[in-house]
Structure formats: structure tokens, C-alpha cells
mmCIF file of C-alpha atoms in Angstrom:
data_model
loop_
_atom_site.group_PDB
_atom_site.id
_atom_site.type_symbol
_atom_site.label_atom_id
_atom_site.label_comp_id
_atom_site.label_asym_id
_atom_site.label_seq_id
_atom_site.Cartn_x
_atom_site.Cartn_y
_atom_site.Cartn_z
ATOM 1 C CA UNK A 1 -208.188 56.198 47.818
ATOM 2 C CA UNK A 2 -209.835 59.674 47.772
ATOM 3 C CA UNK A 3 -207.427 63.071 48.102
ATOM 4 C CA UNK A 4 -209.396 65.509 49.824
ATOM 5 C CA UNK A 5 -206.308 67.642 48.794
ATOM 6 C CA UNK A 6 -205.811 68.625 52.699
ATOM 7 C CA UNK A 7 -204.738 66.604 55.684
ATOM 8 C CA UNK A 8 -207.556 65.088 57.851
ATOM 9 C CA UNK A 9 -207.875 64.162 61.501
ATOM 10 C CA UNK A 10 -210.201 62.593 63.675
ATOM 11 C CA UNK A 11 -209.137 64.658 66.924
ATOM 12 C CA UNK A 12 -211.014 61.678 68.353
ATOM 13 C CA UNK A 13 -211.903 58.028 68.443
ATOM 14 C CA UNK A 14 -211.079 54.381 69.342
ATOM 15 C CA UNK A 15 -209.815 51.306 68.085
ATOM 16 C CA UNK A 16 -210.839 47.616 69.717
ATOM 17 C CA UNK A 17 -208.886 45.286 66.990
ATOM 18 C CA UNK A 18 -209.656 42.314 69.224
ATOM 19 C CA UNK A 19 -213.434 42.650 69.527
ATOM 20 C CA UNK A 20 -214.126 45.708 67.145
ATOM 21 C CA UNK A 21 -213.412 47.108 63.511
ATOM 22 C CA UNK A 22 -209.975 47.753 64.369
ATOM 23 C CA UNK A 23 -207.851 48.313 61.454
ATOM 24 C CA UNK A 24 -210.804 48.012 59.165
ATOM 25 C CA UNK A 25 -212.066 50.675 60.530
ATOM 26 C CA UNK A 26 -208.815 52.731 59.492
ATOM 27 C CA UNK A 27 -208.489 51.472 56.203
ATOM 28 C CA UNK A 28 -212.167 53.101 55.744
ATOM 29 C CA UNK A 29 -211.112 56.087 57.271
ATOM 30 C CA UNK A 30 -207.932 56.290 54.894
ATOM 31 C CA UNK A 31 -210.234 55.318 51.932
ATOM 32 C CA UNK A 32 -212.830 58.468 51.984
ATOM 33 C CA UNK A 33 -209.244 60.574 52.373
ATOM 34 C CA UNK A 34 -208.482 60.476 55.815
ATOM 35 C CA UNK A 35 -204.958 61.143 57.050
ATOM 36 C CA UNK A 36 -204.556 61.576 60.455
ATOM 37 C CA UNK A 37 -206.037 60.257 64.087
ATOM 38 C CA UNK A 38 -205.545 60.614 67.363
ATOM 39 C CA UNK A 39 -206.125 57.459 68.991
ATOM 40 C CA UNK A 40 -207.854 57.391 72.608
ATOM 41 C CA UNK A 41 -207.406 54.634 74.723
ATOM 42 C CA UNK A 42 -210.680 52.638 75.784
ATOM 43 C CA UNK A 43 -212.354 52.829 78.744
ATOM 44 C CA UNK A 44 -209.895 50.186 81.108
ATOM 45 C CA UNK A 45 -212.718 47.917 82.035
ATOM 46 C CA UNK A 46 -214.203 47.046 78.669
ATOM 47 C CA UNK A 47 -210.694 45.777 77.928
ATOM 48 C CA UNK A 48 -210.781 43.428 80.785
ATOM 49 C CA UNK A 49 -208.550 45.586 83.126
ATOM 50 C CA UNK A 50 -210.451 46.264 87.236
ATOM 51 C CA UNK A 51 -207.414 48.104 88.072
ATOM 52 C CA UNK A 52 -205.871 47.802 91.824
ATOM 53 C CA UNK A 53 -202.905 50.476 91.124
ATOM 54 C CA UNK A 54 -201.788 53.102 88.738
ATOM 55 C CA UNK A 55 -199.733 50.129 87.465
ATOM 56 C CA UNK A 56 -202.234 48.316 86.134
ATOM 57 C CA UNK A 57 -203.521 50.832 83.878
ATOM 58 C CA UNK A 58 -200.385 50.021 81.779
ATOM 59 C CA UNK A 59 -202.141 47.182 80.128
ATOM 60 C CA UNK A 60 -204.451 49.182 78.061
ATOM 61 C CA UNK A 61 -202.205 51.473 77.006
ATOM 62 C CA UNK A 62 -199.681 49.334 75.704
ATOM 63 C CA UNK A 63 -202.798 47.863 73.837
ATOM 64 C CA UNK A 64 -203.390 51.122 72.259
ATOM 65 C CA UNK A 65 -200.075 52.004 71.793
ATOM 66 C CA UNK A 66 -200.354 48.513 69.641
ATOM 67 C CA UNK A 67 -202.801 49.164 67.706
ATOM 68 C CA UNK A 68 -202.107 52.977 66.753
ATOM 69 C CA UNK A 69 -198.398 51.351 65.326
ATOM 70 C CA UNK A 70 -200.653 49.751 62.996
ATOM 71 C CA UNK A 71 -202.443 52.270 61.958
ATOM 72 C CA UNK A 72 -199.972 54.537 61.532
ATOM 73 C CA UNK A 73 -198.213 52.184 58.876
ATOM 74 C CA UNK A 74 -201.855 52.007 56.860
ATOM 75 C CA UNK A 75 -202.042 56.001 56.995
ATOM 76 C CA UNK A 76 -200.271 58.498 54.675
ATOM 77 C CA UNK A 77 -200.278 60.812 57.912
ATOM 78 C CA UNK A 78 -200.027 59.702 61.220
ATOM 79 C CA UNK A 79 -201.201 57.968 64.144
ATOM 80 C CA UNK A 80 -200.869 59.101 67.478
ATOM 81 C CA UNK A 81 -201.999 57.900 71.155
ATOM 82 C CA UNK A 82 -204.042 59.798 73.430
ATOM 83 C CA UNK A 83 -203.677 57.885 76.664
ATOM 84 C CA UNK A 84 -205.357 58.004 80.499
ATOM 85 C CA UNK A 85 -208.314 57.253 82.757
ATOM 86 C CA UNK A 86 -211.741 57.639 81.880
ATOM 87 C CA UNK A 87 -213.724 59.664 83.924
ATOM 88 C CA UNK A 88 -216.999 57.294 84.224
ATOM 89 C CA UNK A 89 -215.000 54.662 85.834
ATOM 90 C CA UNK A 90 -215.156 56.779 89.861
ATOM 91 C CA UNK A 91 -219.079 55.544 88.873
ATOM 92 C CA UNK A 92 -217.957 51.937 88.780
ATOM 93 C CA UNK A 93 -214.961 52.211 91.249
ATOM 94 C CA UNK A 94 -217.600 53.447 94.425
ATOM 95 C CA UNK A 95 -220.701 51.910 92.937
ATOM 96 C CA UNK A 96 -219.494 48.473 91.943
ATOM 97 C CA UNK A 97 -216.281 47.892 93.072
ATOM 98 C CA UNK A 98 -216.562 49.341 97.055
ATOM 99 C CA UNK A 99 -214.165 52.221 97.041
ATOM 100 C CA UNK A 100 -214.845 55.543 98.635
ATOM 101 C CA UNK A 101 -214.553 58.505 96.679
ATOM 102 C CA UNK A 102 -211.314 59.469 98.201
ATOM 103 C CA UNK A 103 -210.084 56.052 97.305
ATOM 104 C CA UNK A 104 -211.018 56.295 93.562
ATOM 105 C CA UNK A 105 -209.076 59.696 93.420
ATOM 106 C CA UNK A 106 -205.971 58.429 94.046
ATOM 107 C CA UNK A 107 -206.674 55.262 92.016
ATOM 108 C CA UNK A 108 -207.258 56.771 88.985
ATOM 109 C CA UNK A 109 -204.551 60.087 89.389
ATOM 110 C CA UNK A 110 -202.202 57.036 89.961
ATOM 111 C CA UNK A 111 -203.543 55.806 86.647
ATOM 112 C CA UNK A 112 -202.824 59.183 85.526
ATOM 113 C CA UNK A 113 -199.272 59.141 86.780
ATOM 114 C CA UNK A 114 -198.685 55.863 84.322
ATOM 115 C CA UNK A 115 -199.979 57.581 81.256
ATOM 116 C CA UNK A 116 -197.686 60.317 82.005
ATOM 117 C CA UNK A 117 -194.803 58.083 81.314
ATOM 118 C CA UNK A 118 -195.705 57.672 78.264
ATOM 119 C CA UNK A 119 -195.715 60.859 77.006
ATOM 120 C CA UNK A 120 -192.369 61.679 78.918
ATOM 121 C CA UNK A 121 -190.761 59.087 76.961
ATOM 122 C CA UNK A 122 -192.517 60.460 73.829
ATOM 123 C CA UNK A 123 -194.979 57.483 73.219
ATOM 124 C CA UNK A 124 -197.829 59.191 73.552
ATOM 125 C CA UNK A 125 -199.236 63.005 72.768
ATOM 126 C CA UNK A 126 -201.326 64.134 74.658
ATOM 127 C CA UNK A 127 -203.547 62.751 78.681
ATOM 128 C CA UNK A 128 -207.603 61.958 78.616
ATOM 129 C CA UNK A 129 -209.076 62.782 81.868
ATOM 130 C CA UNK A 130 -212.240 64.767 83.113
ATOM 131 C CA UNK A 131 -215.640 64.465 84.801
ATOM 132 C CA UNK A 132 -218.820 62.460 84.758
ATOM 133 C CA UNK A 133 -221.473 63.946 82.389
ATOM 134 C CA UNK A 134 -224.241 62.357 84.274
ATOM 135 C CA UNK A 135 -225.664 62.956 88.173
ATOM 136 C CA UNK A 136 -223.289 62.037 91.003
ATOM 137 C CA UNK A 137 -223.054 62.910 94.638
ATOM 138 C CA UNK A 138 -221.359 66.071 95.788
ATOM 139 C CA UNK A 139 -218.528 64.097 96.992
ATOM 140 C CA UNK A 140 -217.882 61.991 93.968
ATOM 141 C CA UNK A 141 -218.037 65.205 91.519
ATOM 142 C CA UNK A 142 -215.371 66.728 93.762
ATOM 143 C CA UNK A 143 -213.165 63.723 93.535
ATOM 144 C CA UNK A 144 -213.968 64.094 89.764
ATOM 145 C CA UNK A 145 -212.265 67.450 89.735
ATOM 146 C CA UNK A 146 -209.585 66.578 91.774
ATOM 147 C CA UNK A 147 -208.875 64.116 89.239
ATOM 148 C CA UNK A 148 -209.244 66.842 86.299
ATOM 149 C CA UNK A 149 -207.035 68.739 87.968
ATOM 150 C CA UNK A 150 -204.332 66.457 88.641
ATOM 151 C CA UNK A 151 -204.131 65.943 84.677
ATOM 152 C CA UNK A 152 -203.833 69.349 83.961
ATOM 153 C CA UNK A 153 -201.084 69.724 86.484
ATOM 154 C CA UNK A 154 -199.464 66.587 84.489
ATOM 155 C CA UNK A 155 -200.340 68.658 80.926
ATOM 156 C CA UNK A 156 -198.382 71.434 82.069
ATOM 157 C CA UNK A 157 -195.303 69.915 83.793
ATOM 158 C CA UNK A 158 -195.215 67.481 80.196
ATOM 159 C CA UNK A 159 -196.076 70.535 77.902
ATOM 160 C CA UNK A 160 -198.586 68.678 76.485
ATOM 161 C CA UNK A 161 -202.448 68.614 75.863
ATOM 162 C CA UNK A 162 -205.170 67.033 77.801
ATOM 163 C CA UNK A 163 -208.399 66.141 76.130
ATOM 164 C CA UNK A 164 -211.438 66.352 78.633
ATOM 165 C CA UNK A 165 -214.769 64.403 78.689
ATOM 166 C CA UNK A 166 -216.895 66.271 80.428
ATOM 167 C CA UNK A 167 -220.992 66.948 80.136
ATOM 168 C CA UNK A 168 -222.577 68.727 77.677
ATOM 169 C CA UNK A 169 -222.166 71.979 78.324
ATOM 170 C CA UNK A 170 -220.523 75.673 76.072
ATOM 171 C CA UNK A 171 -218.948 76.998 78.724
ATOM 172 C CA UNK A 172 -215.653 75.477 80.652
ATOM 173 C CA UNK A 173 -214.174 79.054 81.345
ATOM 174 C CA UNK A 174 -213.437 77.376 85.216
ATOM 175 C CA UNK A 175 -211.717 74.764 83.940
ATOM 176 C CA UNK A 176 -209.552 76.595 81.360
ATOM 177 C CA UNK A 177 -208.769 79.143 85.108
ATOM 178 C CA UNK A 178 -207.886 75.667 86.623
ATOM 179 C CA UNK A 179 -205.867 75.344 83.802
ATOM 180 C CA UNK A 180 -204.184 78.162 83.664
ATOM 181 C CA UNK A 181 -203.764 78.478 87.251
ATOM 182 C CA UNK A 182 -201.319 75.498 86.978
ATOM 183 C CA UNK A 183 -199.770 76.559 84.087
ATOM 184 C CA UNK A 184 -201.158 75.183 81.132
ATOM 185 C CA UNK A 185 -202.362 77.231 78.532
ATOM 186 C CA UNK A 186 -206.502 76.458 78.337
ATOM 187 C CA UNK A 187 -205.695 76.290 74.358
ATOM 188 C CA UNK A 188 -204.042 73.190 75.007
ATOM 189 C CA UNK A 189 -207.097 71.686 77.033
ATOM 190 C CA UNK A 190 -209.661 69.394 73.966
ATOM 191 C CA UNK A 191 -213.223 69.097 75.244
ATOM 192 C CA UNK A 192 -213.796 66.341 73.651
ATOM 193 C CA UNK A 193 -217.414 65.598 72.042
ATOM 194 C CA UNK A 194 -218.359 69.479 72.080
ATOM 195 C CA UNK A 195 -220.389 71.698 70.404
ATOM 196 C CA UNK A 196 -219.984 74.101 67.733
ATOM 197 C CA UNK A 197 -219.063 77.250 70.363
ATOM 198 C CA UNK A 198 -216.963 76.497 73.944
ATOM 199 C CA UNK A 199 -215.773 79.282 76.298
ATOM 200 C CA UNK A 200 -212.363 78.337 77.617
ATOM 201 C CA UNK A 201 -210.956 75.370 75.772
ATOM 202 C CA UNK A 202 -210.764 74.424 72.207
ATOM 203 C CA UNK A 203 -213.591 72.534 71.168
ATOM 204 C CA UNK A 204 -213.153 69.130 69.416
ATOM 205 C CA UNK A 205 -216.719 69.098 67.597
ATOM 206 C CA UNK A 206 -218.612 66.488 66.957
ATOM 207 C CA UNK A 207 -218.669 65.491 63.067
ATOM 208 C CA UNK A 208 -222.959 66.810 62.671
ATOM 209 C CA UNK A 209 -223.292 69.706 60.413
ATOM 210 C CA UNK A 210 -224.909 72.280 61.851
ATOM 211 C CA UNK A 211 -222.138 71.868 64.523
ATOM 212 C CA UNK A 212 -219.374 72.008 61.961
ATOM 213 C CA UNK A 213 -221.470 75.139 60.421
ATOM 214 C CA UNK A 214 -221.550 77.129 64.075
ATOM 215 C CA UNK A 215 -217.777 76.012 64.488
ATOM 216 C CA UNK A 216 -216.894 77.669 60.980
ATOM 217 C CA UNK A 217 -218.835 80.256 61.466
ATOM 218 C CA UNK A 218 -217.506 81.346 64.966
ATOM 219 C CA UNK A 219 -213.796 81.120 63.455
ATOM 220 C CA UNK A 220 -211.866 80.077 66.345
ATOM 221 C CA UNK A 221 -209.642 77.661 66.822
ATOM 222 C CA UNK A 222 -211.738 73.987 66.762
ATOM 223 C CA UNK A 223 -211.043 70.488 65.908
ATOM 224 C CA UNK A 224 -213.406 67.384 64.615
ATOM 225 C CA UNK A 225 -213.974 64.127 65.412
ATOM 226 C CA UNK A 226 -215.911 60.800 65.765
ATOM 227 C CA UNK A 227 -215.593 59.150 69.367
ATOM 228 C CA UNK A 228 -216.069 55.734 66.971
ATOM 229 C CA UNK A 229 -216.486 53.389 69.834
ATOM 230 C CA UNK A 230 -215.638 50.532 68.008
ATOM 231 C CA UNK A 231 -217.688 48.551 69.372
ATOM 232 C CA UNK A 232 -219.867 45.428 67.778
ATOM 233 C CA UNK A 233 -222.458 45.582 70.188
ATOM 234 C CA UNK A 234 -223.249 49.397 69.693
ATOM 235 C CA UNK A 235 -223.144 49.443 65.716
ATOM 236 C CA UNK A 236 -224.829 52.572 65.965
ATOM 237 C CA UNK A 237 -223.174 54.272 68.846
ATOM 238 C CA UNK A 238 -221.883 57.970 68.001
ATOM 239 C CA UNK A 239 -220.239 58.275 64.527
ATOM 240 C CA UNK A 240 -218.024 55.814 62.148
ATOM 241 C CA UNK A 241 -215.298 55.983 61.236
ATOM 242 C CA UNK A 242 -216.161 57.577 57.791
ATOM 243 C CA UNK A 243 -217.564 60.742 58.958
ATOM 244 C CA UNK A 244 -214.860 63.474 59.108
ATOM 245 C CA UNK A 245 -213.971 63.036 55.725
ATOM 246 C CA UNK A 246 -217.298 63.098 54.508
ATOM 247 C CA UNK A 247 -217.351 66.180 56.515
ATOM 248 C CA UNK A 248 -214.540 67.719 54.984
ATOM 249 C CA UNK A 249 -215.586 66.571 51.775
ATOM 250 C CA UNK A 250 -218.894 68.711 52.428
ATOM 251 C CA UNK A 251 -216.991 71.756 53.956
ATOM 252 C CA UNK A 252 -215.028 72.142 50.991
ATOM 253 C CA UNK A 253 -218.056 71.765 48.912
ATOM 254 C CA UNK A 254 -219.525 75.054 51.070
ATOM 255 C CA UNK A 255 -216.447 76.669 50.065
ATOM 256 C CA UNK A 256 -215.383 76.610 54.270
ATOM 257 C CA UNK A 257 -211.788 76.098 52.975
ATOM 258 C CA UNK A 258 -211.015 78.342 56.052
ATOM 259 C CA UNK A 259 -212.986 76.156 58.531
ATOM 260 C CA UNK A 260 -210.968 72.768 57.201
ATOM 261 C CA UNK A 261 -207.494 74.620 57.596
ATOM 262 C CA UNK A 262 -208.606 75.375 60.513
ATOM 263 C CA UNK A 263 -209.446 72.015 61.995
ATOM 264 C CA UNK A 264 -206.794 70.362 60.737
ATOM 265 C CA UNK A 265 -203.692 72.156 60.131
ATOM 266 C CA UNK A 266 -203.902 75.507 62.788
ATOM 267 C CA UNK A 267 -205.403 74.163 65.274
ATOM 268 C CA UNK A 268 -203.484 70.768 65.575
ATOM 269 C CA UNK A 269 -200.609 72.520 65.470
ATOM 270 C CA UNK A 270 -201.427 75.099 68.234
ATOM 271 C CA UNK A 271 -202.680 72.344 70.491
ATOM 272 C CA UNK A 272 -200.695 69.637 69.988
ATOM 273 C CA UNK A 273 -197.407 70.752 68.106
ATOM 274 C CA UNK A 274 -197.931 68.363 65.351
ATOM 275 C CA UNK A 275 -197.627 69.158 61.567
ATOM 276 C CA UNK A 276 -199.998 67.362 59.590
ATOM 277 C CA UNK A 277 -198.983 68.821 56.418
ATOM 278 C CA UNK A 278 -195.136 67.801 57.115
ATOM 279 C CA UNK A 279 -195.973 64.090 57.999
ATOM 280 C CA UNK A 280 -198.147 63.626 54.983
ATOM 281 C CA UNK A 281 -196.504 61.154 53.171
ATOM 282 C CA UNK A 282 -193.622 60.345 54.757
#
């Protein structure tokens, strides 16, 4: 087992033990000197779940919550789950299944609802919500936001963070006012697969290097991450579960000792509340 001599987190991926990598997948991670992940829930449909009512949605995350317990027992750090409702699945709600856009709102803010549970009862640390990154029709992006903002209203009544998948883009400043607006701090809200520079909320960067490089050169708070899909029939798809440390690895080598205390000791802390130096070990 490598010792980076830091703690490490993937702000960002997913585990599939039943059809992916699962555990295997950690066990890498942990191997190269990984430490810590947050542990996103999959999208509820490739799991097998066509949810009816905000109910439903309970089935993947007590799959998640399943599979983080086990990797949190192969980790010297910690696990923890990031649970809620993928934004891409309005697209398959009005497209595929027949519901209006209005209809798919509630569905998956009811979905939301469920998720929030969990973290009430401590089980989970932080909501994923957000928007589709790709074309949709003026009614379905405003149902989108609705939906956004319904999880940040849930973030700030919990006190907790919301990671966002969103499109591509360095500049959320409206969604960190939406944020604020509601009373959660726009610190606390992750964009999720995000470049090396984001007005508004924190960035959780996506493992390249010349992101990492215009992330630790910028100085501000940022995180790092994967989005492993774990997924056998997209070997390919985004980054394995190797990558951070190998990124840390290589910011330490470019003496960016700054940048790695950064992404994973300051800024977990400010976002989440979480310690990763305390729970090393444990």
C-alpha cells in the first residue's frame, strides 16, 4: 500500500458491486494511497429502479449506503454517501416514460425528499441534484431548476452540501444567488465534474492536469475527483479509480503541497465538515 503521506479523496465517483468493479475498484484506489471517497449514488434506472414516488428512490440508496459500509471497512479513511436524483432522468421521465415536465418535478423533488432522510438521520453527507448538460425545451430546463432549487432549500434546512451536475460551464454565480437566497452558503454547493476555475461554487475538478494545474494555481478552495462510472460496458468512460492518487502523487512531485492540502484537508472540511486527517486510521 502506497503513503502519499496526506489524506486523499475522490470528492466523486460510483460503485456498481453487482455489475461493476465494486470493491475492487476501492482496493485499487486504497493501493496507489487513497484514503477517502465520497460515494454518489447511481443514476436510479441503471440499477433497475423506474420510480413511481419519492419512495421508491429508497432502493438505490440503501444500495449505496451498502456498498460505501464496505468500503469504508477496506479504507484507512472513510467512506461516505452522497445520495439523490440525477438530473438526466426529467430526459427519460417526459421522453420515455410519458410524464409532463411538471410531473417529473415533483417526482424527482419527492425523490429528493427521501434522500433527505438520510442525511437527517446522519446516513448520508451531503444531496446530488442539478440540471441537464445537454439541449432541452424551455419548459423542461425550468423544471430542471425547480428541481435544483428544491435541493438547495433541503442543503440549507439539513446544513449540509449539495453536489450539482450541471453543463460545462465556469461560471454558476446564479446558482450560488439561488443558493444563498435560501440560505445555504454557495461554498457548500460541489459542481461536480468542473474545471480548473468556477465563479460561485467550489469546484470539484476533474483529475486531468492542466485542470489540477489552473485549480492550484488559482488557490481557492477546490476539490478532485473521478466520476468512475463503474461500469463494464464503458471501460473507458471518464477516469478510474486510480487517478487522484496518481494525481496527488504528481502534485507533490511539482512541489503543489499547497494545492493537495487544499483539496483534501481545507476544503473538505469547509464544505462538508469532515476531518480527513482525524479519521485516518481509526
Amino acid at each position: 500500500m502506497e503513503d502519499l503521506g496526506t489524506p486523499v479523496l475522490d470528492n466523486h465517483l460510483h460503485l456498481d458491486p453487482a455489475n461493476g468493479r465494486g470493491i475492487d475498484a476501492v482496493r485499487d484506489f486504497r493501493r496507489l494511497g487513497g484514503t477517502h471517497l465520497l460515494v454518489v449514488n447511481k443514476p436510479s434506472w441503471h440499477l433497475g429502479v423506474e420510480a413511481e414516488a419519492g419512495e421508491d428512490f429508497r432502493a438505490v440508496f440503501e444500495e449505496t449506503l451498502s456498498v460505501v459500509a464496505d468500503a469504508d471497512a477496506e479504507l484507512p479513511g472513510r467512506a461516505w454517501p452522497v445520495l439523490g436524483v440525477h438530473p438526466g432522468l426529467i430526459t427519460r421521465l417526459t421522453d420515455e416514460r410519458g410524464f409532463s415536465p411538471g410531473e417529473a418535478r415533483d417526482l424527482m423533488r419527492a425523490g429528493l425528499d427521501a434522500a433527505a432522510e438520510y442525511v437527517r438521520e446522519g446516513d448520508a453527507l451531503a444531496l446530488k441534484s442539478g440540471r441537464p448538460h445537454y439541449e432541452v425545451s424551455d419548459a423542461v430546463w425550468d423544471a430542471s431548476n425547480d428541481v435544483l432549487k428544491h435541493a438547495l432549500s433541503l442543503g440549507a434546512e439539513l446544513d449540509c452540501a449539495v453536489q450539482l451536475h450541471t453543463e460545462a460551464t465556469d461560471d454558476l454565480t446564479e446558482v450560488a444567488e439561488w443558493a444563498d437566497e435560501r440560505g445555504l452558503d454557495p461554498e457548500n454547493v460541489v459542481k461536480h465534474y468542473a474545471g480548473g476555475t468556477l465563479a460561485g461554487p467550489t469546484p470539484s475538478v476533474m483529475s486531468e492536469k492542466d485542470r489540477l494545474r489552473t485549480a492550484a494555481e488559482e488557490g481557492a478552495p477546490f476539490l478532485m475527483e473521478t466520476d468512475f462510472v463503474d461500469d463494464p460496458d464503458r471501460p473507458g468512460a471518464v477516469m478510474g479509480p486510480k487517478t487522484v492518487p496518481r494525481r496527488v502523487r504528481w502534485l507533490l512531485e511539482e512541489g503543489e503541497d499547497d494545492a493537495v492540502e487544499n483539496a483534501h484537508v481545507e476544503t473538505p472540511r469547509r464544505v462538508y465538515g469532515v476531518d480527513t486527517r482525524e479519521t485516518l486510521s481509526r
